[in-house]
Amino acid sequence: AGRDAAEDVVPRYVRVNTLKTNVEDVIDYLKRDGFSYLGQASRLEDLRRLSGKNFIGDLHLPELLVFPPRTDFHSHFLYQAGHIILQDKASCLPACLLQPPPGAHVLDACAAPGNKTSHLAALLGNKGKLFAFDLDPKRLATMSTLLLRAGVTCQELAAQDFLKVDPDDPKYGRVEYLLLDPSCSGSGMAGRRGERVAPEEEERRLQALAGFQLRCLRHALRFPSLRRLVYSTCSTHAQENEEVVQACLQEHGASYRLVPLLPSWQERGHAPLSQCLRASPSETLTHGFFVAMLERRGPGEEQEE
Ligand code: SAM
């Protein structure tokens, strides 16, 4: 039932792939295809009210167009040609907030199937370097196809355990931006809600995931030139989100601080981590999600708190 409920309220989000086209051209194409463009949204309510063949520009993310729930683009030319990417709004937040400038060196630690990687490449304008890792060779193969269709050329993919990547390898000496979107329980994804396991087993699983996520986060902070890191999950459990970030800050708070994200975003990280974002079908019209951004403190910058 959870699945149906979420799929009926969460709009279809379409990210315009700026490596291949631009927002105006996509809007024109869709208008010729029978859709009606209602302009830029100014309130969340505008997204909730969409119906029929109407669509609207998102109120937070500039390259995102919003359609009524269940609008299907899988056989549409724009999707097949890689001009649009079908990606939930919450999952567009990490790359958008990390905002690496063209020419930067960026690392995507747990990258497959690669929607966030292609988003990062679009922000880089394919200029710079995008190191992307995933442990699972099959998922990485899917990712290669996806990146090819999206016109991504600045990537270097490796089927590798991120925890075994050497941060001191000179190859990564210029990595200033890092996206960490590790495996999680997926409890924020509508389709997984129905799965029922014994509470003790669920607890063990969450503990194991949180342990892995914290190891990844610690490892990520070891890259010597790192300036900004985004940590994200599609989990709703504080154990995989705020608690992981807080445990990391307890060790690294002297060198890294949390960046307050999108003041206009209503759903915030659980106290005291209100700098972070949460997302959910009911509050933000997206799937369940969590995003934190850490930034290296400047020389001599005092630790607040
Ligand atoms: N960022 C991806 C995207 O936007 O398409 C989704 C990533 S998914 C949440 C997590 C990924 O981490 C999975 O593909 C999984 O194979 C990979 N993974 C798990 N353990 C890993 C490890 N130790 N090193 C690298 N990747 C790992």
XYZ file of N, CA and C and ligand atoms in Angstrom, residues 87 91 94 108-118 132-137 139-140 143 146 158-165 179-184 186 192 212 215-216 232-234 289, ligand 1:
168
model
N 14.805 11.140 -12.834
C 15.489 11.106 -11.533
C 14.649 11.854 -10.511
N 16.945 12.932 -5.242
C 18.207 12.359 -5.701
C 19.004 13.330 -6.579
N 22.010 15.964 -4.110
C 23.434 15.851 -3.768
C 24.380 16.551 -4.745
N 33.171 10.230 -7.002
C 31.862 9.650 -6.671
C 32.143 8.246 -6.132
N 31.987 8.090 -4.811
C 32.529 6.900 -4.133
C 31.733 5.626 -4.381
N 30.414 5.730 -4.412
C 29.533 4.562 -4.588
C 28.570 4.948 -5.698
N 28.989 4.779 -6.942
C 28.410 5.571 -8.028
C 27.281 4.925 -8.830
N 27.278 3.584 -8.937
C 26.334 2.937 -9.864
C 24.898 2.954 -9.307
N 23.876 3.072 -10.144
C 23.906 3.093 -11.610
C 24.250 4.425 -12.268
N 24.518 5.474 -11.479
C 25.193 6.626 -12.056
C 24.366 7.854 -12.412
N 23.142 7.935 -11.908
C 22.390 9.164 -12.194
C 23.039 10.386 -11.567
N 23.584 10.211 -10.368
C 24.238 11.359 -9.726
C 25.574 11.649 -10.416
N 26.212 10.605 -10.918
C 27.479 10.810 -11.642
C 27.214 11.641 -12.907
N 26.154 11.300 -13.631
C 25.883 12.049 -14.864
C 25.476 13.482 -14.528
N 34.833 7.640 -10.571
C 33.636 6.992 -10.045
C 33.914 5.526 -9.739
N 33.542 5.117 -8.517
C 33.795 3.744 -8.069
C 32.495 3.023 -7.763
N 32.487 1.724 -8.012
C 31.433 0.873 -7.468
C 31.979 -0.535 -7.339
N 31.510 -1.194 -6.289
C 31.983 -2.532 -5.980
C 31.419 -3.564 -6.946
N 30.257 -3.273 -7.506
C 29.489 -4.265 -8.258
C 29.697 -4.089 -9.773
N 30.443 -5.029 -10.399
C 30.761 -4.851 -11.828
C 29.526 -4.803 -12.728
N 26.514 -3.588 -11.960
C 25.912 -2.252 -11.844
C 26.781 -1.220 -12.574
N 28.092 -1.461 -12.534
C 29.008 -0.543 -13.215
C 28.829 -0.630 -14.740
N 25.942 1.288 -15.656
C 26.314 2.692 -15.531
C 27.038 3.200 -16.777
N 24.506 4.012 -19.342
C 23.782 5.231 -18.971
C 24.621 6.491 -19.243
N 35.850 2.710 -12.086
C 36.602 1.563 -11.600
C 35.707 0.664 -10.755
N 35.753 -0.643 -11.047
C 35.032 -1.617 -10.227
C 35.905 -1.886 -9.017
N 35.724 -1.105 -7.990
C 36.641 -1.158 -6.852
C 35.928 -0.823 -5.555
N 36.399 -1.430 -4.481
C 35.905 -1.101 -3.145
C 36.441 0.283 -2.787
N 35.535 1.234 -2.560
C 35.979 2.594 -2.239
C 36.878 2.608 -1.004
N 36.601 1.711 -0.060
C 37.387 1.699 1.180
C 38.839 1.291 0.930
N 39.092 0.708 -0.260
C 40.462 0.306 -0.582
C 41.140 1.283 -1.540
N 40.464 2.348 -1.899
C 41.084 3.370 -2.755
C 42.050 4.168 -1.879
N 31.340 12.963 -3.548
C 29.957 12.565 -3.309
C 29.944 11.153 -2.731
N 29.323 11.018 -1.572
C 29.242 9.712 -0.932
C 27.775 9.338 -0.757
N 27.336 8.382 -1.585
C 25.934 7.940 -1.596
C 25.946 6.420 -1.403
N 26.329 5.978 -0.198
C 26.616 4.546 0.005
C 25.359 3.696 0.057
N 25.532 2.377 -0.027
C 24.420 1.447 0.155
C 23.737 1.759 1.478
N 22.419 1.700 1.462
C 21.649 1.970 2.683
C 20.449 1.042 2.709
N 17.478 1.716 2.145
C 16.497 2.050 1.110
C 15.107 2.276 1.669
N 10.052 -0.332 -1.198
C 10.667 -1.258 -0.223
C 9.941 -1.273 1.111
N 29.214 0.511 8.032
C 29.798 0.663 6.694
C 29.776 2.139 6.255
N 32.408 4.110 8.072
C 33.758 3.809 7.555
C 34.000 4.542 6.237
N 32.986 4.563 5.376
C 33.115 5.271 4.094
C 33.329 6.766 4.323
N 24.786 11.308 1.288
C 23.341 11.157 1.098
C 22.931 9.702 1.203
N 21.669 9.487 1.592
C 21.089 8.134 1.594
C 19.624 8.254 1.194
N 19.053 7.122 0.754
C 17.595 7.096 0.544
C 16.975 6.319 1.700
N 14.634 10.709 1.780
C 16.029 10.974 1.451
C 16.671 11.784 2.562
N 24.917 7.063 -6.442
C 24.184 6.067 -7.215
C 23.246 6.767 -8.175
O 22.879 7.916 -7.941
O 22.882 6.173 -9.186
C 23.465 5.087 -6.318
C 24.397 4.369 -5.374
S 23.668 3.047 -4.445
C 22.787 3.902 -3.214
C 25.040 2.418 -3.567
C 26.078 1.728 -4.413
O 27.229 1.468 -3.604
C 25.668 0.380 -4.982
O 25.744 0.415 -6.382
C 26.708 -0.606 -4.423
O 27.116 -1.580 -5.364
C 27.862 0.310 -4.094
N 28.798 -0.139 -3.061
C 28.562 -0.879 -1.954
N 29.685 -1.047 -1.238
C 30.676 -0.395 -1.888
C 32.069 -0.203 -1.649
N 32.674 -0.734 -0.568
N 32.783 0.516 -2.546
C 32.178 1.051 -3.638
N 30.869 0.895 -3.917
C 30.120 0.180 -3.053
